[in-house]
Amino acid sequence: MKKAFRLILTYFLFLVLGTAIGMFFYYVYLHLQSSVAGRPAAFFMKEDLFRVLFYVLGCLLLFVCPAMVYVRISNKGGIAHFITFILLSCVTWAVLIPLLGHFENKILYNTKDSSKVLSGGYFRENGDKVYYFTDDYNENPYLDTTAVIIDTTAEGTVEIEKIKPSRDFVLFRDSAPYSDILLKKTFGESDNQQIISFSLILDHAQAAFLKGWTFWLGFLSLGLLIMSLYGAADLFRWRLLNSGFLMIMTFGIFVANTLYYHPAFTSFRRQYINNKGFFIFLAKYIDDPLLVLVNVTLSLVFVIIGIVRFATRKKRSL
């Protein structure tokens, strides 16, 4: 029982300490992204804090099961430890994750993103053009802003234009994920596809929960797969190998559940998989039936591994 209580303590410490530390670093990261040259910094905005809280806590809920499996590797437990793991995992995926999505929608429903503004008095280069605003652009949604636009090509010209305020202005689009293209040029312009996107996974969780219980069960296949890693907690004799295997499999699961939505694989699925009768039928009840089938199949593999390891360990002890 002591190990079961230790697991519960680890669970709550992981969420509480992880949320505090994660919010600090992620808030700094988001503040850097939203900064604009020449604009005063605005710290501790309530809307931003809520967004950071929901995102960080969502990521931790995705990772809390592997963290508990790691505790299992470090400290072998008995039946009470296993039952506690199952209960905490079920609470996480069946209760806490949907509750998190519910409160996120409820609290942030009427919250608008902060207005995108570009301060005047700075030269911003984008492609073959350089923009210079005489006043802050897009601060007032009803007033045009005067801009000096310099064409840097061989036959370039200098023009003065009145630009209408728009959140879809070219400097906003090309500066993503930053708010100011000056920061993007300072910190890097990489547009590579993320191999792991927790925001994408959490968005699909919310969408599945809103569609109905069958769609939600389909998404829970990811939770089942992560929980089933418990079965491979003592796959090897050495704890270091087990820990390494756990990290690799956890990383691989999230990579697969992110790259599944990569444009290249999405195009492949639409052309060769989604039009098959079996997947057309499943798509009526769950999203991404191929991903669900893969998750469930792999989870069964890990469950069988755990059962076999448990049976052989018991046999050796007799």
PDB file of C-alpha atoms in Angstrom:
ATOM      1  CA  MET A   1       0.000   0.000   0.000  1.00  0.00           C
ATOM      2  CA  LYS A   2       2.899   2.370   0.661  1.00  0.00           C
ATOM      3  CA  LYS A   3       3.936   2.149  -2.975  1.00  0.00           C
ATOM      4  CA  ALA A   4       0.368   2.840  -4.072  1.00  0.00           C
ATOM      5  CA  PHE A   5       0.248   5.985  -1.898  1.00  0.00           C
ATOM      6  CA  ARG A   6       3.643   6.966  -3.258  1.00  0.00           C
ATOM      7  CA  LEU A   7       2.242   6.670  -6.770  1.00  0.00           C
ATOM      8  CA  ILE A   8      -0.694   8.924  -5.866  1.00  0.00           C
ATOM      9  CA  LEU A   9       1.703  11.464  -4.347  1.00  0.00           C
ATOM     10  CA  THR A  10       3.873  11.339  -7.457  1.00  0.00           C
ATOM     11  CA  TYR A  11       0.801  11.875  -9.614  1.00  0.00           C
ATOM     12  CA  PHE A  12      -0.231  15.079  -7.848  1.00  0.00           C
ATOM     13  CA  LEU A  13       3.314  16.386  -7.476  1.00  0.00           C
ATOM     14  CA  PHE A  14       3.879  15.837 -11.200  1.00  0.00           C
ATOM     15  CA  LEU A  15       0.781  17.846 -12.073  1.00  0.00           C
ATOM     16  CA  VAL A  16       1.253  20.637  -9.513  1.00  0.00           C
ATOM     17  CA  LEU A  17       4.997  21.202  -9.873  1.00  0.00           C
ATOM     18  CA  GLY A  18       4.897  20.555 -13.622  1.00  0.00           C
ATOM     19  CA  THR A  19       2.123  23.122 -14.061  1.00  0.00           C
ATOM     20  CA  ALA A  20       4.003  25.775 -12.090  1.00  0.00           C
ATOM     21  CA  ILE A  21       7.305  25.234 -13.902  1.00  0.00           C
ATOM     22  CA  GLY A  22       5.710  24.715 -17.304  1.00  0.00           C
ATOM     23  CA  MET A  23       3.572  27.855 -17.018  1.00  0.00           C
ATOM     24  CA  PHE A  24       6.622  29.971 -16.257  1.00  0.00           C
ATOM     25  CA  PHE A  25       8.640  28.841 -19.279  1.00  0.00           C
ATOM     26  CA  TYR A  26       5.706  28.650 -21.675  1.00  0.00           C
ATOM     27  CA  TYR A  27       4.495  32.106 -20.654  1.00  0.00           C
ATOM     28  CA  VAL A  28       7.948  33.532 -21.362  1.00  0.00           C
ATOM     29  CA  TYR A  29       7.935  31.770 -24.734  1.00  0.00           C
ATOM     30  CA  LEU A  30       4.476  33.088 -25.683  1.00  0.00           C
ATOM     31  CA  HIS A  31       5.371  36.577 -24.496  1.00  0.00           C
ATOM     32  CA  LEU A  32       8.403  36.528 -26.770  1.00  0.00           C
ATOM     33  CA  GLN A  33       6.257  35.435 -29.710  1.00  0.00           C
ATOM     34  CA  SER A  34       3.687  38.177 -29.122  1.00  0.00           C
ATOM     35  CA  SER A  35       6.216  40.974 -28.559  1.00  0.00           C
ATOM     36  CA  VAL A  36       6.436  43.813 -31.052  1.00  0.00           C
ATOM     37  CA  ALA A  37       9.423  46.121 -31.479  1.00  0.00           C
ATOM     38  CA  GLY A  38       8.719  49.482 -29.889  1.00  0.00           C
ATOM     39  CA  ARG A  39       5.622  48.339 -27.992  1.00  0.00           C
ATOM     40  CA  PRO A  40       5.529  48.230 -24.176  1.00  0.00           C
ATOM     41  CA  ALA A  41       5.538  44.777 -22.626  1.00  0.00           C
ATOM     42  CA  ALA A  42       2.265  43.632 -21.021  1.00  0.00           C
ATOM     43  CA  PHE A  43       2.816  40.951 -18.391  1.00  0.00           C
ATOM     44  CA  PHE A  44       0.345  38.767 -16.501  1.00  0.00           C
ATOM     45  CA  MET A  45      -2.689  39.340 -18.681  1.00  0.00           C
ATOM     46  CA  LYS A  46      -5.532  37.193 -17.354  1.00  0.00           C
ATOM     47  CA  GLU A  47      -6.435  35.811 -20.782  1.00  0.00           C
ATOM     48  CA  ASP A  48      -2.828  34.832 -21.517  1.00  0.00           C
ATOM     49  CA  LEU A  49      -2.434  33.161 -18.136  1.00  0.00           C
ATOM     50  CA  PHE A  50      -5.550  31.057 -18.712  1.00  0.00           C
ATOM     51  CA  ARG A  51      -4.352  30.003 -22.171  1.00  0.00           C
ATOM     52  CA  VAL A  52      -0.979  29.007 -20.757  1.00  0.00           C
ATOM     53  CA  LEU A  53      -2.606  27.126 -17.861  1.00  0.00           C
ATOM     54  CA  PHE A  54      -4.906  25.071 -20.085  1.00  0.00           C
ATOM     55  CA  TYR A  55      -2.160  24.207 -22.554  1.00  0.00           C
ATOM     56  CA  VAL A  56       0.459  23.249 -19.967  1.00  0.00           C
ATOM     57  CA  LEU A  57      -1.980  21.233 -17.871  1.00  0.00           C
ATOM     58  CA  GLY A  58      -3.220  19.465 -21.004  1.00  0.00           C
ATOM     59  CA  CYS A  59       0.332  18.465 -21.934  1.00  0.00           C
ATOM     60  CA  LEU A  60       1.001  17.194 -18.418  1.00  0.00           C
ATOM     61  CA  LEU A  61      -2.177  15.098 -18.456  1.00  0.00           C
ATOM     62  CA  LEU A  62      -0.925  13.474 -21.651  1.00  0.00           C
ATOM     63  CA  PHE A  63       2.405  12.717 -19.985  1.00  0.00           C
ATOM     64  CA  VAL A  64       1.292  11.725 -16.507  1.00  0.00           C
ATOM     65  CA  CYS A  65       0.748   8.044 -17.403  1.00  0.00           C
ATOM     66  CA  PRO A  66       4.311   7.561 -18.726  1.00  0.00           C
ATOM     67  CA  ALA A  67       5.529   9.310 -15.570  1.00  0.00           C
ATOM     68  CA  MET A  68       3.670   6.758 -13.446  1.00  0.00           C
ATOM     69  CA  VAL A  69       5.069   3.908 -15.556  1.00  0.00           C
ATOM     70  CA  TYR A  70       8.553   5.274 -14.855  1.00  0.00           C
ATOM     71  CA  VAL A  71       7.753   5.114 -11.125  1.00  0.00           C
ATOM     72  CA  ARG A  72       6.748   1.494 -11.685  1.00  0.00           C
ATOM     73  CA  ILE A  73      10.133   0.818 -13.313  1.00  0.00           C
ATOM     74  CA  SER A  74      12.021   2.450 -10.447  1.00  0.00           C
ATOM     75  CA  ASN A  75       9.946   0.848  -7.693  1.00  0.00           C
ATOM     76  CA  LYS A  76       8.308  -2.452  -8.506  1.00  0.00           C
ATOM     77  CA  GLY A  77       4.797  -2.569  -7.095  1.00  0.00           C
ATOM     78  CA  GLY A  78       2.136  -5.159  -6.445  1.00  0.00           C
ATOM     79  CA  ILE A  79      -1.561  -5.468  -7.150  1.00  0.00           C
ATOM     80  CA  ALA A  80      -2.424  -2.316  -5.176  1.00  0.00           C
ATOM     81  CA  HIS A  81       0.107  -0.343  -7.202  1.00  0.00           C
ATOM     82  CA  PHE A  82      -1.370  -1.676 -10.470  1.00  0.00           C
ATOM     83  CA  ILE A  83      -4.978  -0.920  -9.444  1.00  0.00           C
ATOM     84  CA  THR A  84      -3.970   2.589  -8.397  1.00  0.00           C
ATOM     85  CA  PHE A  85      -2.298   3.136 -11.762  1.00  0.00           C
ATOM     86  CA  ILE A  86      -5.445   2.001 -13.602  1.00  0.00           C
ATOM     87  CA  LEU A  87      -7.715   4.234 -11.495  1.00  0.00           C
ATOM     88  CA  LEU A  88      -5.510   7.310 -11.863  1.00  0.00           C
ATOM     89  CA  SER A  89      -5.153   6.718 -15.603  1.00  0.00           C
ATOM     90  CA  CYS A  90      -8.908   6.325 -16.063  1.00  0.00           C
ATOM     91  CA  VAL A  91      -9.574   9.487 -14.064  1.00  0.00           C
ATOM     92  CA  THR A  92      -7.036  11.329 -16.209  1.00  0.00           C
ATOM     93  CA  TRP A  93      -8.410  10.315 -19.592  1.00  0.00           C
ATOM     94  CA  ALA A  94     -12.111   9.867 -18.824  1.00  0.00           C
ATOM     95  CA  VAL A  95     -12.589  12.807 -16.434  1.00  0.00           C
ATOM     96  CA  LEU A  96      -9.780  15.372 -16.258  1.00  0.00           C
ATOM     97  CA  ILE A  97      -9.014  15.773 -19.975  1.00  0.00           C
ATOM     98  CA  PRO A  98     -12.668  16.345 -20.994  1.00  0.00           C
ATOM     99  CA  LEU A  99     -13.169  18.642 -17.969  1.00  0.00           C
ATOM    100  CA  LEU A 100     -10.129  20.628 -19.019  1.00  0.00           C
ATOM    101  CA  GLY A 101     -11.546  21.051 -22.510  1.00  0.00           C
ATOM    102  CA  HIS A 102     -14.949  22.034 -21.085  1.00  0.00           C
ATOM    103  CA  PHE A 103     -13.551  24.773 -18.854  1.00  0.00           C
ATOM    104  CA  GLU A 104     -11.200  25.981 -21.572  1.00  0.00           C
ATOM    105  CA  ASN A 105     -14.118  26.499 -23.947  1.00  0.00           C
ATOM    106  CA  LYS A 106     -16.240  28.058 -21.221  1.00  0.00           C
ATOM    107  CA  ILE A 107     -13.634  30.501 -19.930  1.00  0.00           C
ATOM    108  CA  LEU A 108     -12.004  31.429 -23.237  1.00  0.00           C
ATOM    109  CA  TYR A 109     -15.188  31.424 -25.341  1.00  0.00           C
ATOM    110  CA  ASN A 110     -15.645  35.190 -25.233  1.00  0.00           C
ATOM    111  CA  THR A 111     -11.953  35.952 -24.975  1.00  0.00           C
ATOM    112  CA  LYS A 112     -10.528  37.499 -28.102  1.00  0.00           C
ATOM    113  CA  ASP A 113      -6.931  37.354 -29.158  1.00  0.00           C
ATOM    114  CA  SER A 114      -5.036  40.516 -28.456  1.00  0.00           C
ATOM    115  CA  SER A 115      -5.042  42.858 -31.429  1.00  0.00           C
ATOM    116  CA  LYS A 116      -2.065  42.554 -33.731  1.00  0.00           C
ATOM    117  CA  VAL A 117      -0.247  45.875 -33.897  1.00  0.00           C
ATOM    118  CA  LEU A 118       2.944  46.926 -35.668  1.00  0.00           C
ATOM    119  CA  SER A 119       4.665  49.947 -34.183  1.00  0.00           C
ATOM    120  CA  GLY A 120       5.619  52.852 -36.381  1.00  0.00           C
ATOM    121  CA  GLY A 121       9.161  54.104 -36.863  1.00  0.00           C
ATOM    122  CA  TYR A 122      10.760  50.750 -37.803  1.00  0.00           C
ATOM    123  CA  PHE A 123      11.900  49.330 -41.127  1.00  0.00           C
ATOM    124  CA  ARG A 124      10.482  45.846 -41.694  1.00  0.00           C
ATOM    125  CA  GLU A 125      11.826  43.842 -44.591  1.00  0.00           C
ATOM    126  CA  ASN A 126       9.686  41.162 -46.205  1.00  0.00           C
ATOM    127  CA  GLY A 127      10.820  39.642 -49.475  1.00  0.00           C
ATOM    128  CA  ASP A 128      11.736  42.404 -51.933  1.00  0.00           C
ATOM    129  CA  LYS A 129       9.919  45.114 -50.008  1.00  0.00           C
ATOM    130  CA  VAL A 130      10.662  47.193 -46.940  1.00  0.00           C
ATOM    131  CA  TYR A 131       7.777  48.691 -44.952  1.00  0.00           C
ATOM    132  CA  TYR A 132       7.993  51.798 -42.779  1.00  0.00           C
ATOM    133  CA  PHE A 133       4.869  52.890 -40.879  1.00  0.00           C
ATOM    134  CA  THR A 134       4.557  56.495 -39.803  1.00  0.00           C
ATOM    135  CA  ASP A 135       2.147  55.447 -37.031  1.00  0.00           C
ATOM    136  CA  ASP A 136       1.258  52.204 -35.273  1.00  0.00           C
ATOM    137  CA  TYR A 137      -0.470  49.926 -37.760  1.00  0.00           C
ATOM    138  CA  ASN A 138      -3.766  48.224 -36.890  1.00  0.00           C
ATOM    139  CA  GLU A 139      -4.031  49.829 -33.445  1.00  0.00           C
ATOM    140  CA  ASN A 140      -7.302  51.435 -34.463  1.00  0.00           C
ATOM    141  CA  PRO A 141      -9.476  49.040 -36.520  1.00  0.00           C
ATOM    142  CA  TYR A 142     -11.129  51.977 -38.307  1.00  0.00           C
ATOM    143  CA  LEU A 143      -8.157  54.132 -39.320  1.00  0.00           C
ATOM    144  CA  ASP A 144      -5.807  53.598 -42.251  1.00  0.00           C
ATOM    145  CA  THR A 145      -2.068  53.875 -41.629  1.00  0.00           C
ATOM    146  CA  THR A 146       0.420  55.663 -43.848  1.00  0.00           C
ATOM    147  CA  ALA A 147       3.272  53.401 -44.954  1.00  0.00           C
ATOM    148  CA  VAL A 148       6.401  54.033 -46.957  1.00  0.00           C
ATOM    149  CA  ILE A 149       7.021  50.939 -49.106  1.00  0.00           C
ATOM    150  CA  ILE A 150      10.463  50.531 -50.626  1.00  0.00           C
ATOM    151  CA  ASP A 151      10.917  48.074 -53.486  1.00  0.00           C
ATOM    152  CA  THR A 152      14.492  46.769 -53.220  1.00  0.00           C
ATOM    153  CA  THR A 153      14.657  45.158 -56.669  1.00  0.00           C
ATOM    154  CA  ALA A 154      16.932  46.587 -59.393  1.00  0.00           C
ATOM    155  CA  GLU A 155      14.131  48.717 -60.827  1.00  0.00           C
ATOM    156  CA  GLY A 156      12.469  49.317 -57.488  1.00  0.00           C
ATOM    157  CA  THR A 157      10.531  52.385 -56.477  1.00  0.00           C
ATOM    158  CA  VAL A 158       9.472  54.107 -53.302  1.00  0.00           C
ATOM    159  CA  GLU A 159       5.730  54.519 -52.728  1.00  0.00           C
ATOM    160  CA  ILE A 160       3.569  55.997 -50.022  1.00  0.00           C
ATOM    161  CA  GLU A 161       0.343  54.113 -49.407  1.00  0.00           C
ATOM    162  CA  LYS A 162      -2.617  54.186 -47.074  1.00  0.00           C
ATOM    163  CA  ILE A 163      -3.032  50.639 -45.730  1.00  0.00           C
ATOM    164  CA  LYS A 164      -6.334  49.525 -44.262  1.00  0.00           C
ATOM    165  CA  PRO A 165      -6.174  47.778 -40.862  1.00  0.00           C
ATOM    166  CA  SER A 166      -6.320  43.993 -41.180  1.00  0.00           C
ATOM    167  CA  ARG A 167      -5.259  41.019 -39.070  1.00  0.00           C
ATOM    168  CA  ASP A 168      -4.491  39.217 -42.327  1.00  0.00           C
ATOM    169  CA  PHE A 169      -1.897  41.746 -43.478  1.00  0.00           C
ATOM    170  CA  VAL A 170       1.109  40.217 -45.275  1.00  0.00           C
ATOM    171  CA  LEU A 171       3.541  41.176 -42.483  1.00  0.00           C
ATOM    172  CA  PHE A 172       1.362  39.332 -39.960  1.00  0.00           C
ATOM    173  CA  ARG A 173       1.057  36.214 -42.128  1.00  0.00           C
ATOM    174  CA  ASP A 174       4.752  36.014 -42.940  1.00  0.00           C
ATOM    175  CA  SER A 175       5.899  36.688 -39.375  1.00  0.00           C
ATOM    176  CA  ALA A 176       4.107  33.644 -37.887  1.00  0.00           C
ATOM    177  CA  PRO A 177       4.488  32.289 -35.245  1.00  0.00           C
ATOM    178  CA  TYR A 178       5.811  35.695 -34.104  1.00  0.00           C
ATOM    179  CA  SER A 179       3.794  38.900 -34.098  1.00  0.00           C
ATOM    180  CA  ASP A 180       6.614  40.982 -35.560  1.00  0.00           C
ATOM    181  CA  ILE A 181       8.699  39.930 -38.543  1.00  0.00           C
ATOM    182  CA  LEU A 182      11.686  41.679 -36.941  1.00  0.00           C
ATOM    183  CA  LEU A 183      11.637  39.053 -34.191  1.00  0.00           C
ATOM    184  CA  LYS A 184      11.289  36.233 -36.709  1.00  0.00           C
ATOM    185  CA  LYS A 185      14.386  37.417 -38.545  1.00  0.00           C
ATOM    186  CA  THR A 186      16.208  37.683 -35.215  1.00  0.00           C
ATOM    187  CA  PHE A 187      15.307  34.267 -33.783  1.00  0.00           C
ATOM    188  CA  GLY A 188      14.931  32.238 -36.969  1.00  0.00           C
ATOM    189  CA  GLU A 189      12.582  31.602 -39.861  1.00  0.00           C
ATOM    190  CA  SER A 190      12.169  27.831 -39.648  1.00  0.00           C
ATOM    191  CA  ASP A 191       8.795  26.640 -40.943  1.00  0.00           C
ATOM    192  CA  ASN A 192       9.485  22.933 -40.498  1.00  0.00           C
ATOM    193  CA  GLN A 193       6.604  20.655 -39.600  1.00  0.00           C
ATOM    194  CA  GLN A 194       6.485  19.900 -35.886  1.00  0.00           C
ATOM    195  CA  ILE A 195       7.068  16.228 -35.237  1.00  0.00           C
ATOM    196  CA  ILE A 196       5.092  16.516 -31.983  1.00  0.00           C
ATOM    197  CA  SER A 197       2.199  18.933 -31.555  1.00  0.00           C
ATOM    198  CA  PHE A 198       0.362  18.639 -28.254  1.00  0.00           C
ATOM    199  CA  SER A 199      -1.981  21.465 -29.215  1.00  0.00           C
ATOM    200  CA  LEU A 200      -3.051  19.423 -32.258  1.00  0.00           C
ATOM    201  CA  ILE A 201      -3.705  16.348 -30.113  1.00  0.00           C
ATOM    202  CA  LEU A 202      -5.666  18.372 -27.539  1.00  0.00           C
ATOM    203  CA  ASP A 203      -7.713  20.054 -30.268  1.00  0.00           C
ATOM    204  CA  HIS A 204      -8.711  16.648 -31.614  1.00  0.00           C
ATOM    205  CA  ALA A 205      -9.642  15.599 -28.074  1.00  0.00           C
ATOM    206  CA  GLN A 206     -12.040  18.529 -27.763  1.00  0.00           C
ATOM    207  CA  ALA A 207     -13.514  17.936 -31.215  1.00  0.00           C
ATOM    208  CA  ALA A 208     -14.081  14.238 -30.469  1.00  0.00           C
ATOM    209  CA  PHE A 209     -15.705  14.982 -27.106  1.00  0.00           C
ATOM    210  CA  LEU A 210     -18.147  17.451 -28.698  1.00  0.00           C
ATOM    211  CA  LYS A 211     -19.133  15.036 -31.491  1.00  0.00           C
ATOM    212  CA  GLY A 212     -20.392  12.246 -29.249  1.00  0.00           C
ATOM    213  CA  TRP A 213     -19.400   9.320 -27.101  1.00  0.00           C
ATOM    214  CA  THR A 214     -18.326   7.022 -29.958  1.00  0.00           C
ATOM    215  CA  PHE A 215     -15.944   9.678 -31.288  1.00  0.00           C
ATOM    216  CA  TRP A 216     -14.641  10.242 -27.772  1.00  0.00           C
ATOM    217  CA  LEU A 217     -14.012   6.520 -27.361  1.00  0.00           C
ATOM    218  CA  GLY A 218     -12.068   6.651 -30.606  1.00  0.00           C
ATOM    219  CA  PHE A 219      -9.805   9.344 -29.216  1.00  0.00           C
ATOM    220  CA  LEU A 220      -9.412   7.369 -25.991  1.00  0.00           C
ATOM    221  CA  SER A 221      -7.521   4.776 -28.034  1.00  0.00           C
ATOM    222  CA  LEU A 222      -4.517   7.075 -27.571  1.00  0.00           C
ATOM    223  CA  GLY A 223      -5.000   6.958 -23.810  1.00  0.00           C
ATOM    224  CA  LEU A 224      -5.358   3.173 -23.915  1.00  0.00           C
ATOM    225  CA  LEU A 225      -2.082   2.899 -25.822  1.00  0.00           C
ATOM    226  CA  ILE A 226      -0.242   5.132 -23.358  1.00  0.00           C
ATOM    227  CA  MET A 227      -1.681   3.254 -20.380  1.00  0.00           C
ATOM    228  CA  SER A 228      -0.678  -0.088 -21.905  1.00  0.00           C
ATOM    229  CA  LEU A 229       3.002   0.914 -21.660  1.00  0.00           C
ATOM    230  CA  TYR A 230       2.674  -0.317 -18.073  1.00  0.00           C
ATOM    231  CA  GLY A 231       2.796  -3.846 -19.517  1.00  0.00           C
ATOM    232  CA  ALA A 232       6.339  -3.267 -20.798  1.00  0.00           C
ATOM    233  CA  ALA A 233       7.596  -1.707 -17.560  1.00  0.00           C
ATOM    234  CA  ASP A 234       9.818  -4.741 -16.851  1.00  0.00           C
ATOM    235  CA  LEU A 235      10.308  -6.011 -20.384  1.00  0.00           C
ATOM    236  CA  PHE A 236      14.074  -6.159 -19.831  1.00  0.00           C
ATOM    237  CA  ARG A 237      16.084  -7.211 -16.810  1.00  0.00           C
ATOM    238  CA  TRP A 238      17.839  -3.851 -16.523  1.00  0.00           C
ATOM    239  CA  ARG A 239      15.904  -0.796 -15.396  1.00  0.00           C
ATOM    240  CA  LEU A 240      17.958   1.466 -17.633  1.00  0.00           C
ATOM    241  CA  LEU A 241      16.797  -0.446 -20.724  1.00  0.00           C
ATOM    242  CA  ASN A 242      13.209  -0.325 -19.522  1.00  0.00           C
ATOM    243  CA  SER A 243      13.435   3.427 -18.940  1.00  0.00           C
ATOM    244  CA  GLY A 244      14.959   3.951 -22.371  1.00  0.00           C
ATOM    245  CA  PHE A 245      12.289   1.808 -24.012  1.00  0.00           C
ATOM    246  CA  LEU A 246       9.576   3.781 -22.192  1.00  0.00           C
ATOM    247  CA  MET A 247      10.972   7.119 -23.398  1.00  0.00           C
ATOM    248  CA  ILE A 248      11.366   5.904 -26.978  1.00  0.00           C
ATOM    249  CA  MET A 249       7.854   4.448 -27.131  1.00  0.00           C
ATOM    250  CA  THR A 250       6.273   7.529 -25.516  1.00  0.00           C
ATOM    251  CA  PHE A 251       8.075   9.768 -27.987  1.00  0.00           C
ATOM    252  CA  GLY A 252       7.104   7.491 -30.884  1.00  0.00           C
ATOM    253  CA  ILE A 253       3.421   7.447 -29.877  1.00  0.00           C
ATOM    254  CA  PHE A 254       3.138  11.227 -29.827  1.00  0.00           C
ATOM    255  CA  VAL A 255       5.128  11.552 -33.051  1.00  0.00           C
ATOM    256  CA  ALA A 256       2.837   9.073 -34.821  1.00  0.00           C
ATOM    257  CA  ASN A 257      -0.300  10.793 -33.505  1.00  0.00           C
ATOM    258  CA  THR A 258       1.032  14.125 -34.799  1.00  0.00           C
ATOM    259  CA  LEU A 259       2.464  13.114 -38.181  1.00  0.00           C
ATOM    260  CA  TYR A 260      -0.753  11.234 -38.931  1.00  0.00           C
ATOM    261  CA  TYR A 261      -2.179  14.671 -39.776  1.00  0.00           C
ATOM    262  CA  HIS A 262       0.819  15.765 -41.856  1.00  0.00           C
ATOM    263  CA  PRO A 263      -0.380  17.017 -45.281  1.00  0.00           C
ATOM    264  CA  ALA A 264       1.598  14.323 -47.123  1.00  0.00           C
ATOM    265  CA  PHE A 265       0.091  11.456 -45.111  1.00  0.00           C
ATOM    266  CA  THR A 266      -3.351  13.099 -45.168  1.00  0.00           C
ATOM    267  CA  SER A 267      -3.239  13.111 -48.965  1.00  0.00           C
ATOM    268  CA  PHE A 268      -2.156   9.451 -48.975  1.00  0.00           C
ATOM    269  CA  ARG A 269      -5.016   8.469 -46.657  1.00  0.00           C
ATOM    270  CA  ARG A 270      -7.606  10.275 -48.760  1.00  0.00           C
ATOM    271  CA  GLN A 271      -6.394   8.576 -51.918  1.00  0.00           C
ATOM    272  CA  TYR A 272      -5.781   5.002 -50.746  1.00  0.00           C
ATOM    273  CA  ILE A 273      -7.417   4.407 -47.350  1.00  0.00           C
ATOM    274  CA  ASN A 274     -10.384   6.644 -46.524  1.00  0.00           C
ATOM    275  CA  ASN A 275     -12.334   5.550 -49.617  1.00  0.00           C
ATOM    276  CA  LYS A 276     -12.331   1.886 -48.589  1.00  0.00           C
ATOM    277  CA  GLY A 277     -15.701   0.531 -47.493  1.00  0.00           C
ATOM    278  CA  PHE A 278     -14.501  -0.593 -44.052  1.00  0.00           C
ATOM    279  CA  PHE A 279     -13.046   2.804 -43.178  1.00  0.00           C
ATOM    280  CA  ILE A 280     -16.054   4.629 -44.630  1.00  0.00           C
ATOM    281  CA  PHE A 281     -18.253   2.654 -42.244  1.00  0.00           C
ATOM    282  CA  LEU A 282     -16.031   3.340 -39.225  1.00  0.00           C
ATOM    283  CA  ALA A 283     -15.831   7.049 -40.074  1.00  0.00           C
ATOM    284  CA  LYS A 284     -19.537   7.333 -39.257  1.00  0.00           C
ATOM    285  CA  TYR A 285     -18.773   6.621 -35.600  1.00  0.00           C
ATOM    286  CA  ILE A 286     -15.150   7.653 -34.980  1.00  0.00           C
ATOM    287  CA  ASP A 287     -12.650  10.108 -36.364  1.00  0.00           C
ATOM    288  CA  ASP A 288      -9.457   8.802 -37.964  1.00  0.00           C
ATOM    289  CA  PRO A 289     -10.385   5.077 -37.887  1.00  0.00           C
ATOM    290  CA  LEU A 290      -6.963   3.985 -39.159  1.00  0.00           C
ATOM    291  CA  LEU A 291      -5.199   5.763 -36.291  1.00  0.00           C
ATOM    292  CA  VAL A 292      -7.658   4.295 -33.789  1.00  0.00           C
ATOM    293  CA  LEU A 293      -7.057   0.766 -35.099  1.00  0.00           C
ATOM    294  CA  VAL A 294      -3.285   1.211 -34.906  1.00  0.00           C
ATOM    295  CA  ASN A 295      -3.495   2.565 -31.348  1.00  0.00           C
ATOM    296  CA  VAL A 296      -5.746  -0.256 -30.182  1.00  0.00           C
ATOM    297  CA  THR A 297      -3.623  -2.928 -31.875  1.00  0.00           C
ATOM    298  CA  LEU A 298      -0.398  -1.659 -30.303  1.00  0.00           C
ATOM    299  CA  SER A 299      -2.053  -1.370 -26.905  1.00  0.00           C
ATOM    300  CA  LEU A 300      -3.121  -5.021 -27.111  1.00  0.00           C
ATOM    301  CA  VAL A 301       0.468  -5.953 -27.939  1.00  0.00           C
ATOM    302  CA  PHE A 302       1.747  -4.210 -24.809  1.00  0.00           C
ATOM    303  CA  VAL A 303      -1.016  -5.730 -22.676  1.00  0.00           C
ATOM    304  CA  ILE A 304      -0.103  -9.222 -23.909  1.00  0.00           C
ATOM    305  CA  ILE A 305       3.574  -8.504 -23.205  1.00  0.00           C
ATOM    306  CA  GLY A 306       2.658  -7.507 -19.665  1.00  0.00           C
ATOM    307  CA  ILE A 307       0.549 -10.621 -19.103  1.00  0.00           C
ATOM    308  CA  VAL A 308       3.286 -12.908 -20.442  1.00  0.00           C
ATOM    309  CA  ARG A 309       5.953 -11.209 -18.324  1.00  0.00           C
ATOM    310  CA  PHE A 310       3.757 -11.467 -15.224  1.00  0.00           C
ATOM    311  CA  ALA A 311       3.004 -15.168 -15.865  1.00  0.00           C
ATOM    312  CA  THR A 312       6.650 -16.093 -16.489  1.00  0.00           C
ATOM    313  CA  ARG A 313       7.782 -14.146 -13.405  1.00  0.00           C
ATOM    314  CA  LYS A 314       5.225 -15.983 -11.266  1.00  0.00           C
ATOM    315  CA  LYS A 315       6.309 -19.305 -12.757  1.00  0.00           C
ATOM    316  CA  ARG A 316       9.970 -18.642 -11.927  1.00  0.00           C
ATOM    317  CA  SER A 317       9.059 -17.778  -8.350  1.00  0.00           C
ATOM    318  CA  LEU A 318       7.250 -21.086  -7.775  1.00  0.00           C
TER     319      LEU A 318
END
